[in-house]
């Protein structure tokens, strides 16, 4: 079907118009290719970040489990001391110090790990 743009063109003009359209399409396809490649690189980087964060969370989960076990054992020992001690205030102080020390060690361990 002939359009206003092609109505007045001879064969040579039609060929030239067709070549211009194809050249414009090629340029647009090249730009799309660049965009797709860029998007692919971004997606790969995001995937690597997700993998890294997953590993960090798994390590943190293990550390929390270990710390929880240690805290449970420390609590059990403190209860034993409190049960067999007439000075419950001293035992409570010891228990509090153990809890604080455990938390400080956990935080320090995590901070050191993040910077290495």
PDB file of C-alpha atoms in Angstrom:
ATOM      1  CA  UNK A   1       0.000   0.000   0.000  1.00  0.00           C
ATOM      2  CA  UNK A   2       1.369   3.366  -0.951  1.00  0.00           C
ATOM      3  CA  UNK A   3       1.627   6.215   1.560  1.00  0.00           C
ATOM      4  CA  UNK A   4       2.153   9.954   1.221  1.00  0.00           C
ATOM      5  CA  UNK A   5       5.889   9.410   1.836  1.00  0.00           C
ATOM      6  CA  UNK A   6       6.180   6.926  -1.036  1.00  0.00           C
ATOM      7  CA  UNK A   7       3.626   8.312  -3.506  1.00  0.00           C
ATOM      8  CA  UNK A   8       6.036  10.636  -5.289  1.00  0.00           C
ATOM      9  CA  UNK A   9       9.107   8.356  -5.174  1.00  0.00           C
ATOM     10  CA  UNK A  10      10.504   6.446  -8.120  1.00  0.00           C
ATOM     11  CA  UNK A  11      12.250   3.069  -7.720  1.00  0.00           C
ATOM     12  CA  UNK A  12      15.555   4.660  -6.714  1.00  0.00           C
ATOM     13  CA  UNK A  13      13.799   6.865  -4.145  1.00  0.00           C
ATOM     14  CA  UNK A  14      11.929   3.856  -2.745  1.00  0.00           C
ATOM     15  CA  UNK A  15      15.195   1.949  -2.421  1.00  0.00           C
ATOM     16  CA  UNK A  16      16.823   4.893  -0.670  1.00  0.00           C
ATOM     17  CA  UNK A  17      13.867   5.271   1.734  1.00  0.00           C
ATOM     18  CA  UNK A  18      13.953   1.550   2.476  1.00  0.00           C
ATOM     19  CA  UNK A  19      17.695   1.710   3.200  1.00  0.00           C
ATOM     20  CA  UNK A  20      17.179   4.676   5.543  1.00  0.00           C
ATOM     21  CA  UNK A  21      14.443   2.836   7.435  1.00  0.00           C
ATOM     22  CA  UNK A  22      16.626  -0.272   7.734  1.00  0.00           C
ATOM     23  CA  UNK A  23      19.578   1.808   8.949  1.00  0.00           C
ATOM     24  CA  UNK A  24      17.383   3.444  11.591  1.00  0.00           C
ATOM     25  CA  UNK A  25      16.107   0.018  12.678  1.00  0.00           C
ATOM     26  CA  UNK A  26      19.694  -1.269  12.920  1.00  0.00           C
ATOM     27  CA  UNK A  27      20.647   1.674  15.144  1.00  0.00           C
ATOM     28  CA  UNK A  28      17.644   1.063  17.363  1.00  0.00           C
ATOM     29  CA  UNK A  29      18.508  -2.644  17.615  1.00  0.00           C
ATOM     30  CA  UNK A  30      22.098  -1.793  18.580  1.00  0.00           C
ATOM     31  CA  UNK A  31      20.814   0.482  21.329  1.00  0.00           C
ATOM     32  CA  UNK A  32      18.459  -2.256  22.546  1.00  0.00           C
ATOM     33  CA  UNK A  33      21.374  -4.709  22.577  1.00  0.00           C
ATOM     34  CA  UNK A  34      23.413  -2.327  24.741  1.00  0.00           C
ATOM     35  CA  UNK A  35      20.475  -1.957  27.123  1.00  0.00           C
ATOM     36  CA  UNK A  36      19.992  -5.730  27.353  1.00  0.00           C
ATOM     37  CA  UNK A  37      23.710  -6.295  28.019  1.00  0.00           C
ATOM     38  CA  UNK A  38      23.700  -3.579  30.688  1.00  0.00           C
ATOM     39  CA  UNK A  39      20.616  -5.103  32.317  1.00  0.00           C
ATOM     40  CA  UNK A  40      22.268  -8.529  32.259  1.00  0.00           C
ATOM     41  CA  UNK A  41      25.343  -7.171  34.078  1.00  0.00           C
ATOM     42  CA  UNK A  42      23.142  -5.476  36.665  1.00  0.00           C
ATOM     43  CA  UNK A  43      21.183  -8.711  37.205  1.00  0.00           C
ATOM     44  CA  UNK A  44      24.412 -10.708  37.632  1.00  0.00           C
ATOM     45  CA  UNK A  45      25.711  -8.184  40.160  1.00  0.00           C
ATOM     46  CA  UNK A  46      22.445  -8.328  42.089  1.00  0.00           C
ATOM     47  CA  UNK A  47      22.647 -12.140  42.068  1.00  0.00           C
ATOM     48  CA  UNK A  48      26.185 -12.034  43.476  1.00  0.00           C
ATOM     49  CA  UNK A  49      25.074  -9.612  46.204  1.00  0.00           C
ATOM     50  CA  UNK A  50      22.153 -11.877  47.109  1.00  0.00           C
ATOM     51  CA  UNK A  51      24.513 -14.876  47.339  1.00  0.00           C
ATOM     52  CA  UNK A  52      26.910 -12.916  49.550  1.00  0.00           C
ATOM     53  CA  UNK A  53      24.140 -11.756  51.867  1.00  0.00           C
ATOM     54  CA  UNK A  54      22.735 -15.274  52.042  1.00  0.00           C
ATOM     55  CA  UNK A  55      26.137 -16.623  53.132  1.00  0.00           C
ATOM     56  CA  UNK A  56      26.516 -13.829  55.687  1.00  0.00           C
ATOM     57  CA  UNK A  57      23.070 -14.530  57.105  1.00  0.00           C
ATOM     58  CA  UNK A  58      23.819 -18.260  57.323  1.00  0.00           C
ATOM     59  CA  UNK A  59      27.080 -17.542  59.172  1.00  0.00           C
ATOM     60  CA  UNK A  60      25.284 -15.151  61.479  1.00  0.00           C
ATOM     61  CA  UNK A  61      22.602 -17.761  62.155  1.00  0.00           C
ATOM     62  CA  UNK A  62      25.300 -20.261  63.140  1.00  0.00           C
ATOM     63  CA  UNK A  63      26.941 -17.706  65.437  1.00  0.00           C
ATOM     64  CA  UNK A  64      23.609 -16.850  67.037  1.00  0.00           C
ATOM     65  CA  UNK A  65      22.927 -20.553  67.625  1.00  0.00           C
ATOM     66  CA  UNK A  66      26.331 -21.009  69.275  1.00  0.00           C
ATOM     67  CA  UNK A  67      25.846 -17.897  71.387  1.00  0.00           C
ATOM     68  CA  UNK A  68      22.355 -19.024  72.361  1.00  0.00           C
ATOM     69  CA  UNK A  69      23.722 -22.380  73.510  1.00  0.00           C
ATOM     70  CA  UNK A  70      26.457 -20.682  75.509  1.00  0.00           C
ATOM     71  CA  UNK A  71      23.988 -18.279  77.050  1.00  0.00           C
ATOM     72  CA  UNK A  72      21.688 -21.160  77.984  1.00  0.00           C
ATOM     73  CA  UNK A  73      24.609 -22.969  79.651  1.00  0.00           C
ATOM     74  CA  UNK A  74      25.664 -19.788  81.461  1.00  0.00           C
ATOM     75  CA  UNK A  75      22.105 -19.220  82.647  1.00  0.00           C
ATOM     76  CA  UNK A  76      21.975 -22.767  83.941  1.00  0.00           C
ATOM     77  CA  UNK A  77      25.236 -22.267  85.857  1.00  0.00           C
ATOM     78  CA  UNK A  78      24.028 -18.967  87.288  1.00  0.00           C
ATOM     79  CA  UNK A  79      20.780 -20.572  88.423  1.00  0.00           C
ATOM     80  CA  UNK A  80      22.813 -23.287  90.097  1.00  0.00           C
ATOM     81  CA  UNK A  81      24.976 -20.694  91.851  1.00  0.00           C
ATOM     82  CA  UNK A  82      21.918 -18.714  92.913  1.00  0.00           C
ATOM     83  CA  UNK A  83      20.230 -21.823  94.184  1.00  0.00           C
ATOM     84  CA  UNK A  84      23.204 -22.796  96.313  1.00  0.00           C
ATOM     85  CA  UNK A  85      24.205 -19.309  97.362  1.00  0.00           C
ATOM     86  CA  UNK A  86      22.725 -17.247 100.109  1.00  0.00           C
ATOM     87  CA  UNK A  87      23.826 -14.064  98.381  1.00  0.00           C
ATOM     88  CA  UNK A  88      21.358 -13.859  95.498  1.00  0.00           C
ATOM     89  CA  UNK A  89      22.329 -10.267  94.646  1.00  0.00           C
ATOM     90  CA  UNK A  90      25.892 -11.322  93.865  1.00  0.00           C
ATOM     91  CA  UNK A  91      24.609 -14.160  91.716  1.00  0.00           C
ATOM     92  CA  UNK A  92      22.315 -11.824  89.857  1.00  0.00           C
ATOM     93  CA  UNK A  93      25.264  -9.500  89.253  1.00  0.00           C
ATOM     94  CA  UNK A  94      27.332 -12.392  87.891  1.00  0.00           C
ATOM     95  CA  UNK A  95      24.497 -13.486  85.638  1.00  0.00           C
ATOM     96  CA  UNK A  96      24.037  -9.954  84.300  1.00  0.00           C
ATOM     97  CA  UNK A  97      27.756  -9.632  83.630  1.00  0.00           C
ATOM     98  CA  UNK A  98      27.801 -12.934  81.744  1.00  0.00           C
ATOM     99  CA  UNK A  99      24.877 -11.847  79.575  1.00  0.00           C
ATOM    100  CA  UNK A 100      26.474  -8.465  78.842  1.00  0.00           C
ATOM    101  CA  UNK A 101      29.855 -10.057  78.111  1.00  0.00           C
ATOM    102  CA  UNK A 102      28.271 -12.557  75.737  1.00  0.00           C
ATOM    103  CA  UNK A 103      26.437  -9.815  73.871  1.00  0.00           C
ATOM    104  CA  UNK A 104      29.557  -7.641  73.647  1.00  0.00           C
ATOM    105  CA  UNK A 105      31.587 -10.563  72.306  1.00  0.00           C
ATOM    106  CA  UNK A 106      28.917 -11.385  69.740  1.00  0.00           C
ATOM    107  CA  UNK A 107      28.726  -7.798  68.493  1.00  0.00           C
ATOM    108  CA  UNK A 108      32.520  -7.458  68.410  1.00  0.00           C
ATOM    109  CA  UNK A 109      32.825 -10.724  66.494  1.00  0.00           C
ATOM    110  CA  UNK A 110      30.259  -9.560  63.925  1.00  0.00           C
ATOM    111  CA  UNK A 111      31.902  -6.159  63.480  1.00  0.00           C
ATOM    112  CA  UNK A 112      35.306  -7.749  62.957  1.00  0.00           C
ATOM    113  CA  UNK A 113      33.845 -10.185  60.419  1.00  0.00           C
ATOM    114  CA  UNK A 114      32.164  -7.420  58.430  1.00  0.00           C
ATOM    115  CA  UNK A 115      35.424  -5.565  57.962  1.00  0.00           C
ATOM    116  CA  UNK A 116      37.413  -8.609  56.819  1.00  0.00           C
TER     117      UNK A 116
END
